[in-house]
Amino acid sequence: MSYNDEDLFSIATDKSSVEPLAARMRPRTIDEYIGQEHIIGKGRLLRRAIQADLLTSVIFYGPPGTGKTTLARVIANTTKSHFSTLNAVLSGVKELRYEIDAARDRLKLYNRKTILFVDEVHRWNKSQQDALLPWVENGTIILIGATTENPYFEVNAALVSRSRIFQLTRLSRDEMMKVALQALNDKERGYGRYRISFEAGALEHLVDVADGDARSLLNALQLAVETTPKTFPPAPDEVIEITMEVAEESIQKKVVLYDKEGDYHFDVISAFIKSLRGSDPDAALYWLARMVAAGEDARFIFRRMLILACEDVGLADPQAITVVESCARAFDRIGLPEGRFLLTQSALYLSTCPKSNSSLGFFDALSDIEKMQAEEVPNHLKDPSRDGNDLGHGKGYLYPHSYKDHFVAQQYLPSSLQGKMYYHPSDQGYEAGIRQGVERRREAQLEAVSDSLFVENLTYSLENRAESRWLKRASSAGSALLLKIRDTLFEGLTIRRSDNILILNASHGLLLWEAMKHNQEGLCTAQVKSAEDKEYIDYYKAQLDELRQPEVITGSPADVVSSLDPDLKYEYIFGRNVFTRLKKEEGLLNILFRALRAEGILRLCESVPSRGSALSQFVNDKTLKTQLMKAEETIYHSKTNSMSDWDENDIQPFFSRKFSTVTTKTMLSNEDRLLDKATLTQWITKSYIPSLEKQGFECDTLLERVLKECENRTVSWTHCLVFINATNSEAPSSSQKDWKDVMEKTRS
């Protein structure tokens, strides 16, 4: 049975008395939606696609109560396309074919697209999912799938590859509180018409126990509110008192989300094993408790710990396998609940003992066996019992026990593998004691090591598509100095796919194209100074899909950023030569501070004119040099000129007025620069002549003399660059490396 957007997704008004609170409070518009800022926040790709009605096939993946179906409802209320829904638990191929036929007719007769929402899409088997594939591929249907399971495991790879995957996460405590307050204040769908009072900590208890599940929170809130008075709705003057006891009874103990066959099962055991491997006993006990509380099979946990005892501990502590095996056998005799001590002892032993993964050498050898042609066994290692006399098998073998220390150097690997090392003993625990002996004997056995024996690993990247190739080409087009500036500004940052990025003074887009290589689902906004720059970027951005195109705005940095939506925040702001009049730009500093998200990062590169090269350095005529230097005193060192009344020492205190953490590093960089006629003419007429005329110098022949000496010369021009890293947080963000290390690497 199928449903259309008018029945399943209609706004509940007349049913408000019977519908659960969670159903009544479903957001109707994108602005009412709470949570999932990383995919639905201002500037994010999905939000822009919904608002522009340019949605392509998507799959929403996340735990219950995080808003998957709600997002589908928002899209249904927004799109001009026909919206149909199916539930994979209740529907099969028959219902799907009906929807496909209807979508084909709709497109053919009315040129109207169809969006099909499939809830619990992972419940469909492979053949059912395959039936949908060709219609998604040819555009007859735009799919919205919702699943609590990892789509990369539970949904056909072909369907996944044709869809964007959006992972929804549990709501934060603040977001859950907003959900509760929204329900309590809404007079139409919630409890805004009633007088409700909470004992201190009662509402917080509901929020905490719901643990990021908005549906669970609203169900508990409904139970608390509607069962507290004798009759509901209460009398107009009656106050509904929600005590802590009522709150505790309303939500009880939240059931641990744990499906022994599902994705979450594998995530938790993965976290447990990685905690053991990482020698963190606290985390290991936490994840162990999560599994035991959810009823995980103890034999499964022991089996994984036995594997880890060999894979990750190995010879660093050969007793590890014995300890875990003993505990596993004892558990079979004791059982639960006392058997939890045996699980705990194994986990604590493994998380605190020394680690070595040298046993993985076996898989290196196995990989070589699978990839390489089978190698002949060296003749002296062959079995001589059958044909030793006739064929000489085993001839030349040296019996180690006949030699001192029961060792003699001889060839054991096939000739083509001489120099190959599979076993790499660690310096941990027991293995550290055998390492020296292994290395000493290996030195005696190995005659040579050839680099050709090591096989290069090839990787395949899903990002190697036309757009990625184009962005790579676009971001690599620039002078050596500009590329160095770009690389330094971006180095050490881990930009997420959903991050919003603002580029100031984007010029021809060098920083812009680099940013767009990283934030495939975020927004890129570029501020440019001139219509010429905007026209240049607009021409090249046409190579991208409409939803991926950056927003390019002409104007000064202050005017452009001030004109943006105040609710739109950026994770990163990059720019070059934004604060050329540093001491007069406090207003711009405040504007950028407000545009950054909390924990956001501002990265700028500013040139310090007074510390770089000047034209007089490249003139040989002493009279002309003196005259130019007089002008440069005003141009580069005047305290009345806002472009030269500051240097690198003024930058840190200036930015520290707003940002809690500011780091600056200065770099001198040389660039081969052509002094062409146009550049020299602009310098002399716009800067030098006005400066000299104010000092009473005669300048009639100045340009002619400069052109005669300097025109078309290539000189080594020095730039003094100051790189600025500013953030709103006290500590450096986890998404960036230490700025000092980055700068030292850049200088080297």
XYZ file of C-alpha atoms in Angstrom:
748
model
C 0.000 0.000 0.000
C 1.361 3.442 -0.873
C 0.680 6.909 0.440
C 1.056 10.363 -1.000
C 2.134 13.598 0.578
C -1.428 14.615 1.425
C -2.072 11.796 3.881
C 1.182 10.742 5.581
C 2.802 14.170 5.569
C -0.233 16.426 6.035
C -0.013 18.876 8.940
C -1.986 17.603 11.902
C -4.678 19.982 13.080
C -7.914 18.097 13.568
C -6.001 15.023 14.842
C -4.140 16.913 17.544
C -6.192 15.357 20.280
C -5.215 11.787 19.374
C -1.776 12.118 17.799
C 1.277 11.629 20.019
C 3.141 14.792 20.958
C 6.167 13.656 18.917
C 4.007 13.470 15.785
C 2.295 16.808 16.440
C 5.588 18.597 17.023
C 7.275 17.435 13.839
C 8.847 20.539 12.229
C 6.895 21.783 9.219
C 9.571 24.051 7.765
C 13.325 24.029 7.606
C 13.495 26.901 10.123
C 11.605 24.867 12.737
C 14.040 21.969 12.417
C 16.355 21.530 15.417
C 19.726 19.779 15.266
C 21.923 18.324 12.517
C 23.652 21.660 11.989
C 26.352 19.929 9.932
C 23.907 19.064 7.136
C 20.910 21.403 7.490
C 22.490 24.563 8.965
C 22.731 27.864 7.106
C 24.888 27.513 4.019
C 25.007 23.696 4.028
C 24.489 21.881 0.752
C 21.318 20.020 1.753
C 19.636 23.189 3.005
C 20.459 24.997 -0.219
C 19.173 22.060 -2.268
C 15.866 21.985 -0.355
C 15.353 25.737 -0.595
C 16.190 25.778 -4.316
C 14.113 22.637 -4.954
C 17.154 21.028 -6.603
C 17.284 17.882 -4.525
C 19.011 14.793 -5.912
C 18.780 11.278 -4.481
C 19.861 11.143 -0.833
C 20.031 8.607 1.987
C 19.582 9.722 5.599
C 21.421 7.472 8.027
C 21.358 7.708 11.799
C 19.954 6.340 15.076
C 16.246 6.601 15.960
C 14.853 9.971 16.961
C 17.420 12.099 15.139
C 15.061 13.528 12.501
C 15.324 11.387 9.364
C 11.597 11.170 8.699
C 11.186 14.754 9.851
C 13.641 15.931 7.210
C 11.610 14.067 4.609
C 8.489 15.854 5.885
C 10.205 19.235 5.572
C 11.130 18.411 1.995
C 7.533 17.333 1.293
C 6.284 20.687 2.554
C 8.855 22.599 0.481
C 9.211 20.898 -2.895
C 7.127 21.514 -5.996
C 7.713 17.909 -7.038
C 5.174 15.197 -6.302
C 6.031 13.511 -3.027
C 5.220 9.848 -2.378
C 6.196 7.552 0.468
C 6.732 3.862 1.025
C 7.695 1.941 4.142
C 10.083 -0.879 3.296
C 8.678 -3.005 6.117
C 5.117 -2.889 4.705
C 5.790 -2.520 0.976
C 7.415 -4.642 -1.691
C 8.085 -4.716 -5.421
C 4.372 -4.502 -6.285
C 3.921 -1.178 -4.479
C 7.223 0.082 -5.858
C 6.169 -0.683 -9.461
C 2.951 1.234 -8.901
C 4.918 4.282 -7.764
C 7.337 3.972 -10.686
C 4.504 3.776 -13.247
C 2.818 6.799 -11.662
C 6.110 8.735 -11.686
C 6.685 7.935 -15.371
C 3.199 9.173 -16.283
C 3.629 12.278 -14.140
C 6.908 13.156 -15.846
C 5.637 12.404 -19.344
C 2.239 14.104 -19.105
C 2.893 16.995 -16.724
C 6.690 17.303 -16.714
C 6.556 16.999 -12.912
C 9.279 15.222 -11.000
C 8.583 12.640 -8.294
C 10.349 12.357 -4.956
C 9.935 8.930 -3.370
C 10.612 8.615 0.349
C 11.423 5.046 1.411
C 11.531 4.616 5.179
C 13.653 1.752 6.566
C 15.127 1.288 3.083
C 17.606 -1.294 4.399
C 14.675 -3.655 4.993
C 14.341 -4.240 1.267
C 16.320 -7.172 -0.089
C 18.738 -6.876 -3.000
C 16.162 -7.602 -5.700
C 13.767 -5.007 -4.308
C 16.507 -2.388 -4.211
C 17.620 -3.365 -7.714
C 14.087 -2.729 -8.985
C 14.479 0.909 -7.945
C 17.962 1.439 -9.378
C 17.259 2.123 -13.119
C 14.558 4.691 -12.309
C 16.829 6.552 -9.937
C 19.573 6.461 -12.539
C 17.457 7.896 -15.379
C 15.884 10.556 -13.161
C 12.309 9.270 -13.170
C 12.453 9.094 -9.374
C 14.422 11.129 -6.853
C 15.010 8.814 -3.905
C 15.039 9.802 -0.253
C 15.998 6.771 1.793
C 15.998 6.612 5.590
C 17.833 3.937 7.550
C 19.196 3.272 11.012
C 21.804 0.931 9.514
C 25.030 1.858 7.762
C 24.010 2.186 4.079
C 27.472 1.140 2.934
C 26.711 -2.302 4.364
C 22.919 -2.585 4.123
C 22.071 -0.760 0.873
C 23.161 -1.869 -2.592
C 26.465 -0.305 -3.593
C 25.006 0.811 -6.935
C 22.203 2.697 -5.159
C 24.627 4.235 -2.661
C 26.923 5.426 -5.448
C 24.022 7.322 -7.042
C 22.976 9.021 -3.799
C 24.413 11.499 -1.360
C 24.796 10.032 2.115
C 23.932 12.273 5.060
C 24.675 10.903 8.514
C 22.466 12.254 11.281
C 23.829 12.218 14.823
C 22.216 12.234 18.241
C 21.024 15.658 19.300
C 23.184 17.561 21.783
C 21.909 18.428 25.259
C 21.250 22.027 24.224
C 19.344 20.899 21.139
C 17.275 18.466 23.205
C 16.401 21.278 25.606
C 15.257 23.387 22.636
C 13.013 20.510 21.521
C 11.440 20.299 24.981
C 10.932 24.056 25.292
C 9.493 24.213 21.790
C 6.837 21.655 22.787
C 6.118 23.376 26.098
C 5.675 26.813 24.487
C 3.761 25.889 21.321
C 0.080 26.804 21.902
C -1.211 25.103 18.741
C 0.497 21.709 18.809
C 2.180 21.549 22.193
C 1.417 22.595 25.770
C 1.704 26.376 25.490
C -1.935 26.784 26.611
C -1.293 25.133 29.985
C 0.521 26.234 33.124
C 3.339 23.736 33.667
C 5.962 23.887 36.389
C 9.024 21.639 36.740
C 10.808 20.838 39.951
C 14.492 21.782 39.806
C 16.296 19.210 37.693
C 13.148 17.379 36.485
C 13.199 18.653 32.906
C 16.982 18.206 32.769
C 16.481 14.582 33.861
C 14.158 13.930 30.914
C 16.673 15.512 28.538
C 19.643 13.575 29.916
C 17.999 10.145 29.973
C 16.575 10.604 26.452
C 20.226 10.711 25.325
C 19.854 12.604 22.069
C 16.605 10.883 20.982
C 14.032 13.633 20.390
C 11.155 11.173 19.977
C 11.954 9.516 23.307
C 12.090 12.923 25.000
C 8.733 14.072 23.610
C 7.055 10.775 24.496
C 8.309 11.065 28.077
C 7.262 14.718 28.242
C 3.756 13.828 27.035
C 3.454 11.072 29.627
C 4.589 13.392 32.418
C 2.302 16.290 31.459
C -0.864 14.379 30.569
C -0.854 11.905 33.474
C -0.020 14.314 36.304
C -3.406 16.123 36.611
C -6.525 14.154 37.515
C -8.056 15.011 34.160
C -6.441 16.266 31.010
C -6.739 18.899 29.784
C -6.666 20.515 33.223
C -8.771 23.405 34.455
C -7.628 26.821 33.147
C -6.161 27.909 36.479
C -4.608 24.542 37.411
C -0.815 24.264 37.508
C 0.682 20.966 36.336
C 3.550 20.236 38.738
C 6.183 17.903 37.277
C 8.269 16.593 40.162
C 11.528 14.687 39.881
C 9.666 11.517 40.816
C 7.174 12.029 37.982
C 10.025 12.704 35.534
C 11.831 9.526 36.576
C 8.670 7.445 36.224
C 7.871 8.987 32.855
C 11.103 8.041 31.136
C 12.372 5.165 33.309
C 15.743 3.778 32.201
C 16.528 4.296 28.557
C 16.986 1.065 26.627
C 20.568 0.711 25.371
C 20.639 1.010 21.584
C 22.310 -2.209 20.556
C 21.401 -4.563 17.732
C 23.560 -7.670 17.825
C 23.248 -8.046 14.069
C 23.380 -4.360 13.210
C 25.872 -1.633 12.515
C 25.924 -0.361 16.105
C 27.033 -3.791 17.317
C 30.126 -3.588 15.141
C 30.802 0.046 16.083
C 30.888 -0.727 19.821
C 33.085 -3.827 19.533
C 35.364 -1.796 17.253
C 35.628 0.935 19.901
C 36.380 -1.707 22.544
C 39.151 -3.362 20.533
C 40.711 -0.025 19.598
C 40.699 1.003 23.275
C 42.529 -2.209 24.203
C 44.994 -1.669 21.377
C 45.486 1.936 22.453
C 46.252 0.909 26.070
C 43.328 2.860 27.562
C 41.866 0.711 30.378
C 39.197 3.309 31.246
C 37.756 3.376 27.737
C 38.057 -0.407 27.494
C 35.950 -0.896 30.648
C 33.356 1.604 29.412
C 32.831 -0.137 26.057
C 32.899 -3.535 27.754
C 30.147 -2.368 30.118
C 28.120 -1.090 27.151
C 28.229 -4.537 25.555
C 27.504 -6.471 28.743
C 24.582 -4.171 29.637
C 23.103 -4.717 26.176
C 23.364 -8.508 26.507
C 26.237 -9.133 24.104
C 27.429 -12.750 23.989
C 30.475 -13.043 26.288
C 31.943 -15.713 23.999
C 31.986 -13.199 21.174
C 33.856 -10.686 23.368
C 36.379 -13.317 24.495
C 36.877 -14.419 20.896
C 37.788 -10.878 19.871
C 40.143 -10.501 22.863
C 41.888 -13.789 21.963
C 42.501 -12.413 18.478
C 43.852 -9.161 19.905
C 46.181 -11.064 22.262
C 48.034 -12.378 19.212
C 47.457 -9.577 16.723
C 48.231 -6.560 18.914
C 50.158 -7.964 21.897
C 51.977 -10.929 20.420
C 55.505 -11.538 21.610
C 55.606 -8.298 23.585
C 53.796 -10.365 26.238
C 53.463 -14.052 25.261
C 51.399 -14.652 28.423
C 48.510 -12.513 27.132
C 46.986 -15.335 25.096
C 47.271 -17.657 28.104
C 45.542 -15.187 30.444
C 42.626 -14.548 28.082
C 42.198 -18.229 27.234
C 42.176 -19.124 30.958
C 39.552 -16.482 31.652
C 37.438 -17.670 28.712
C 37.533 -21.278 29.975
C 36.712 -20.164 33.527
C 33.780 -18.129 32.217
C 32.299 -21.280 30.656
C 32.346 -22.872 34.130
C 31.085 -19.832 36.073
C 28.758 -17.941 33.727
C 27.027 -14.661 34.549
C 26.883 -12.566 36.615
C 30.192 -13.467 38.317
C 31.765 -14.132 34.923
C 31.932 -10.379 34.424
C 35.051 -10.383 36.621
C 36.727 -12.657 34.060
C 35.798 -10.346 31.192
C 37.127 -7.429 33.205
C 40.418 -9.126 34.068
C 41.056 -9.993 30.429
C 40.255 -6.452 29.303
C 42.445 -4.858 31.961
C 45.356 -7.207 31.233
C 45.223 -6.550 27.502
C 44.838 -2.785 27.877
C 47.828 -2.471 30.236
C 50.361 -4.919 28.788
C 53.006 -3.944 26.182
C 51.906 -4.069 22.538
C 53.394 -5.450 19.337
C 51.801 -6.179 15.978
C 54.813 -7.990 14.552
C 52.604 -11.032 13.850
C 51.121 -9.084 10.945
C 54.290 -10.042 9.088
C 52.489 -13.277 8.209
C 49.926 -11.329 6.174
C 52.693 -9.487 4.356
C 54.098 -12.855 3.380
C 50.627 -14.107 2.422
C 50.103 -11.038 0.291
C 53.350 -11.737 -1.556
C 52.264 -15.339 -2.125
C 49.003 -14.165 -3.679
C 50.556 -11.450 -5.815
C 53.801 -13.052 -6.949
C 54.619 -16.064 -9.035
C 55.316 -19.132 -6.892
C 59.033 -19.223 -6.112
C 61.103 -22.366 -6.346
C 62.248 -23.839 -3.025
C 66.043 -23.431 -2.783
C 67.702 -26.747 -3.584
C 69.466 -27.132 -0.256
C 66.129 -26.754 1.597
C 64.325 -29.481 -0.367
C 63.465 -32.832 1.138
C 66.360 -35.253 0.362
C 64.603 -38.441 1.490
C 63.154 -39.323 -1.925
C 65.559 -38.127 -4.595
C 68.486 -36.636 -2.732
C 70.959 -38.988 -4.372
C 69.695 -38.597 -7.935
C 68.696 -34.964 -8.081
C 70.837 -33.601 -5.276
C 67.919 -32.253 -3.275
C 69.034 -31.103 0.153
C 72.677 -30.966 -0.885
C 74.533 -28.115 0.820
C 72.160 -27.731 3.753
C 73.941 -26.694 6.955
C 72.532 -28.257 10.152
C 72.359 -25.377 12.702
C 72.784 -27.621 15.762
C 76.227 -28.597 14.515
C 77.449 -25.012 14.956
C 78.180 -22.714 17.855
C 75.096 -21.149 19.403
C 73.040 -23.527 17.221
C 73.134 -21.039 14.351
C 74.783 -20.821 10.950
C 74.148 -18.228 8.257
C 72.612 -19.657 5.110
C 69.889 -18.849 2.594
C 66.325 -19.691 3.605
C 64.243 -17.400 1.396
C 63.933 -17.938 -2.369
C 66.668 -16.149 -4.271
C 64.344 -13.492 -5.649
C 63.220 -12.589 -2.115
C 66.628 -12.165 -0.542
C 66.483 -8.991 1.539
C 62.739 -9.217 2.178
C 61.792 -8.779 5.854
C 58.379 -9.824 7.092
C 59.031 -9.938 10.805
C 59.744 -6.607 12.479
C 60.288 -7.199 16.205
C 59.125 -4.363 18.417
C 61.035 -2.811 21.318
C 58.262 -3.651 23.790
C 58.281 -6.134 26.670
C 59.576 -9.648 26.058
C 60.039 -8.994 22.351
C 62.572 -6.270 23.061
C 64.823 -8.970 24.507
C 64.780 -11.067 21.334
C 65.050 -8.164 18.929
C 68.815 -7.814 19.054
C 69.366 -11.498 18.399
C 66.995 -11.493 15.424
C 68.711 -8.476 13.904
C 72.191 -9.900 14.459
C 71.307 -13.205 12.775
C 69.502 -11.404 9.981
C 72.605 -9.353 9.221
C 74.556 -12.537 8.838
C 71.938 -14.123 6.572
C 71.098 -11.235 4.295
C 73.494 -10.592 1.449
C 71.659 -7.718 -0.145
C 68.370 -5.876 -0.005
C 66.864 -4.624 -3.252
C 64.321 -1.828 -3.302
C 62.666 -3.496 -6.271
C 61.364 -6.195 -3.950
C 58.985 -3.782 -2.289
C 55.654 -3.465 -4.079
C 53.956 -0.107 -4.349
C 50.391 -0.050 -3.030
C 47.880 1.431 -5.453
C 44.826 3.228 -4.205
C 41.586 4.251 -5.836
C 39.937 7.482 -4.846
C 36.224 8.114 -5.254
C 37.028 11.822 -5.482
C 38.852 11.317 -8.792
C 35.999 12.723 -10.831
C 35.644 15.501 -13.364
C 34.858 18.149 -10.765
C 37.760 17.153 -8.531
C 40.122 17.168 -11.501
C 38.904 20.613 -12.546
C 39.275 22.034 -9.023
C 42.764 20.590 -8.804
C 43.750 22.262 -12.064
C 42.146 25.561 -11.080
C 43.805 25.648 -7.658
C 47.254 24.946 -9.088
C 47.290 27.916 -11.455
C 49.343 30.688 -9.834
C 52.798 32.051 -9.311
C 55.212 30.289 -6.988
C 54.732 32.944 -4.295
C 50.935 32.775 -4.441
C 51.013 28.999 -4.264
C 53.300 29.191 -1.232
C 50.880 31.604 0.449
C 47.922 29.351 -0.366
C 49.639 26.209 0.909
C 50.697 27.918 4.137
C 47.192 29.226 4.815
C 45.618 25.787 4.352
C 48.365 23.642 5.843
C 47.553 21.783 9.037
C 43.771 22.171 8.720
C 41.283 19.311 8.596
C 38.355 20.885 6.752
C 35.149 18.880 7.006
C 32.886 18.288 4.036
C 30.088 20.344 5.619
C 32.147 23.378 6.693
C 31.226 26.859 5.485
C 34.188 28.885 4.194
C 34.519 32.617 3.466
C 37.292 33.876 1.175
C 38.203 37.564 1.382
C 39.882 39.345 -1.533
C 39.349 36.218 -3.619
C 40.770 37.924 -6.740
C 40.885 35.215 -9.462
C 39.987 32.422 -7.056
C 43.263 30.773 -6.058
C 42.184 30.360 -2.403
C 38.572 29.741 -3.427
C 39.263 26.719 -5.625
C 41.489 25.211 -2.927
C 38.729 25.618 -0.332
C 36.164 23.987 -2.593
C 38.298 20.865 -2.885
C 37.548 20.197 0.791
C 33.989 21.328 1.674
C 31.884 19.426 -0.836
C 28.695 19.903 1.198
C 29.352 23.319 2.713
C 29.052 26.834 1.330
C 31.900 28.844 -0.184
C 31.406 32.611 -0.236
C 33.943 34.768 -2.068
C 34.330 38.530 -1.676
C 35.977 40.292 -4.613
C 36.895 43.947 -5.045
C 35.962 44.489 -8.688
C 33.397 43.469 -11.279
C 36.310 42.176 -13.360
C 37.290 39.699 -10.642
C 33.673 38.573 -10.242
C 33.298 38.083 -13.981
C 36.472 35.997 -14.028
C 35.325 33.683 -11.206
C 31.758 33.481 -12.564
C 33.116 32.268 -15.880
C 35.071 29.439 -14.295
C 32.520 28.464 -11.632
C 30.104 27.599 -14.440
C 32.122 24.376 -14.756
C 30.506 23.204 -11.489
C 27.019 21.937 -10.687
C 24.616 24.678 -9.688
C 24.466 23.645 -6.043
C 28.262 23.479 -5.792
C 28.891 26.925 -7.237
C 30.355 29.466 -4.819
C 28.570 32.676 -3.920
C 30.613 35.595 -5.331
C 29.881 39.127 -4.065
C 31.523 42.392 -5.151
C 32.428 45.055 -2.607
C 34.758 45.772 0.275
C 35.282 43.016 2.862
C 33.345 44.957 5.502
C 30.397 45.737 3.214
C 30.145 42.203 1.837
C 30.328 40.393 5.180
C 27.887 42.866 6.751
C 25.375 42.135 3.989
C 25.343 38.379 4.671
C 22.659 36.591 6.675
C 23.639 37.187 10.344
C 22.625 33.595 11.171
C 25.066 32.256 8.571
C 28.304 31.347 10.341
C 31.599 30.202 8.867
C 33.966 27.579 10.229
C 36.871 29.168 8.313
C 37.661 32.620 6.948
C 40.691 32.971 4.664
C 42.091 36.089 3.068
C 45.110 37.892 1.669
C 45.919 41.567 2.245
C 42.591 42.243 3.967
C 43.949 44.567 6.676
C 46.183 46.823 4.562
C 45.166 49.788 6.747
C 45.496 47.817 9.950
C 44.939 50.496 12.580
C 41.756 51.762 10.898
C 40.135 48.337 10.479
C 38.722 47.649 13.946
C 35.210 47.708 12.473
C 36.139 44.962 10.008
C 37.706 42.952 12.836
C 34.399 43.019 14.737
C 32.462 42.025 11.617
C 34.669 39.001 10.942
C 34.523 37.944 14.583
C 30.711 37.844 14.410
C 30.764 35.912 11.133
C 32.908 33.107 12.575
C 31.292 30.178 14.331
C 32.438 29.437 17.879
C 35.737 27.549 17.563
C 36.018 29.004 14.043
C 39.425 29.811 12.543
C 40.576 32.994 10.808
C 43.633 32.566 8.583
C 45.116 35.620 6.857
C 48.285 36.599 5.040
C 49.196 40.274 5.219
C 52.053 41.986 3.390
C 54.086 44.542 5.349
C 55.159 47.145 2.731
C 57.761 48.802 4.957
C 59.689 45.535 5.304
C 59.739 44.477 1.648
C 61.700 45.628 -1.365
C 61.449 49.148 -2.769
C 62.149 50.446 -6.276
C 65.219 52.431 -5.199
C 67.060 49.180 -4.459
C 67.169 48.346 -8.160
C 68.386 51.722 -9.455
C 72.095 52.359 -10.099
C 72.018 56.112 -10.807
C 72.889 57.686 -7.448
C 70.889 60.879 -8.017
C 67.795 58.919 -9.078
C 68.250 56.467 -6.184
C 68.386 59.342 -3.667
C 65.280 60.920 -5.149
C 63.331 57.656 -5.039
C 64.405 57.006 -1.451
C 63.035 60.403 -0.437
C 59.651 59.401 -1.847
C 59.813 55.980 -0.196
C 60.249 57.554 3.229
C 56.734 58.935 2.821
C 55.264 55.950 0.973
C 56.550 53.205 3.272
C 57.438 54.848 6.588
C 55.146 57.819 7.146
C 53.164 57.758 10.399
C 50.389 59.731 8.678
C 49.900 57.108 5.958
C 47.437 54.439 7.146
C 49.026 51.859 4.848
C 52.488 52.301 6.342
C 51.917 53.330 9.961
C 52.100 49.729 11.183
C 54.373 46.708 10.979
C 54.327 43.043 11.984
C 54.675 43.920 15.684
C 51.257 45.626 15.664
C 49.321 42.640 14.327
C 49.098 40.372 17.378
C 47.810 43.026 19.822
C 45.337 44.244 17.192
C 43.707 40.839 16.608
C 43.846 39.988 20.313
C 41.197 42.656 20.906
C 38.584 40.139 19.722
C 40.188 36.707 19.454
C 41.278 34.723 22.485
C 44.070 32.879 20.679
C 46.202 34.697 18.096
C 49.421 33.407 16.578
C 51.489 35.299 14.006
C 54.558 34.283 12.068
C 56.658 36.421 9.756
C 58.214 35.083 6.574
C 60.522 36.844 4.094
C 60.043 35.465 0.605
C 61.671 36.382 -2.692
C 59.885 36.499 -6.025
C 61.290 36.986 -9.508
C 59.410 40.090 -10.617
C 59.302 41.707 -14.052
C 59.374 45.499 -13.868
C 57.274 46.169 -16.965
C 56.282 49.589 -18.296
C 52.694 49.472 -16.995
C 53.737 48.612 -13.441
C 56.498 51.196 -13.294
C 54.233 53.887 -14.758
C 51.557 53.217 -12.147
C 54.066 53.301 -9.273
C 55.719 56.518 -10.395
C 52.570 58.466 -11.320
C 50.345 57.298 -8.445
C 52.829 57.203 -5.562
C 56.300 58.580 -6.199
C 55.497 61.803 -8.054
C 52.778 62.982 -5.600
C 55.125 62.275 -2.681
C 58.086 64.104 -4.214
C 56.023 67.114 -5.354
C 54.879 67.609 -1.756
C 58.570 67.751 -0.807
C 59.338 70.337 -3.548
C 61.149 68.085 -6.017
C 60.971 68.549 -9.779
C 59.472 65.373 -11.333
C 59.035 66.144 -15.031
C 61.592 63.575 -16.180
C 61.269 61.092 -13.292
C 59.191 58.503 -15.135
C 61.406 58.664 -18.219
C 64.573 58.135 -16.136
C 63.069 55.209 -14.202
C 61.844 53.500 -17.392
C 65.238 53.925 -19.008
C 66.997 52.163 -16.145
C 64.433 49.570 -14.998
C 61.968 48.735 -17.772
C 61.697 44.995 -18.569
C 64.211 44.043 -15.891
C 63.547 40.919 -13.809
C 64.572 41.487 -10.205
C 64.481 39.450 -7.005
C 61.740 41.241 -5.055
C 61.477 40.568 -1.318
C 58.063 40.347 0.347
C 57.546 40.490 4.089
C 54.525 38.284 4.798
C 52.788 37.900 8.144
C 50.567 34.825 8.549
C 47.815 35.211 11.133
C 45.972 32.384 12.847
C 43.134 33.539 15.120
C 40.414 31.531 16.834
C 37.609 32.178 19.307
C 38.638 29.289 21.556
C 41.219 29.349 24.329
C 42.971 26.225 23.039
C 43.976 25.541 19.423
C 41.259 23.737 17.502
C 41.584 19.989 17.042
C 41.202 20.575 13.302
C 44.559 22.317 12.990
C 48.169 21.448 13.681
C 50.422 23.663 15.741
C 50.894 26.880 13.744
C 54.521 27.155 14.824
C 55.285 23.749 13.313
C 53.528 24.726 10.097
C 55.537 27.917 9.791
C 58.840 26.234 10.542
C 58.082 23.670 7.832
C 57.187 26.493 5.421
C 60.418 28.366 6.096
C 62.470 25.224 5.576
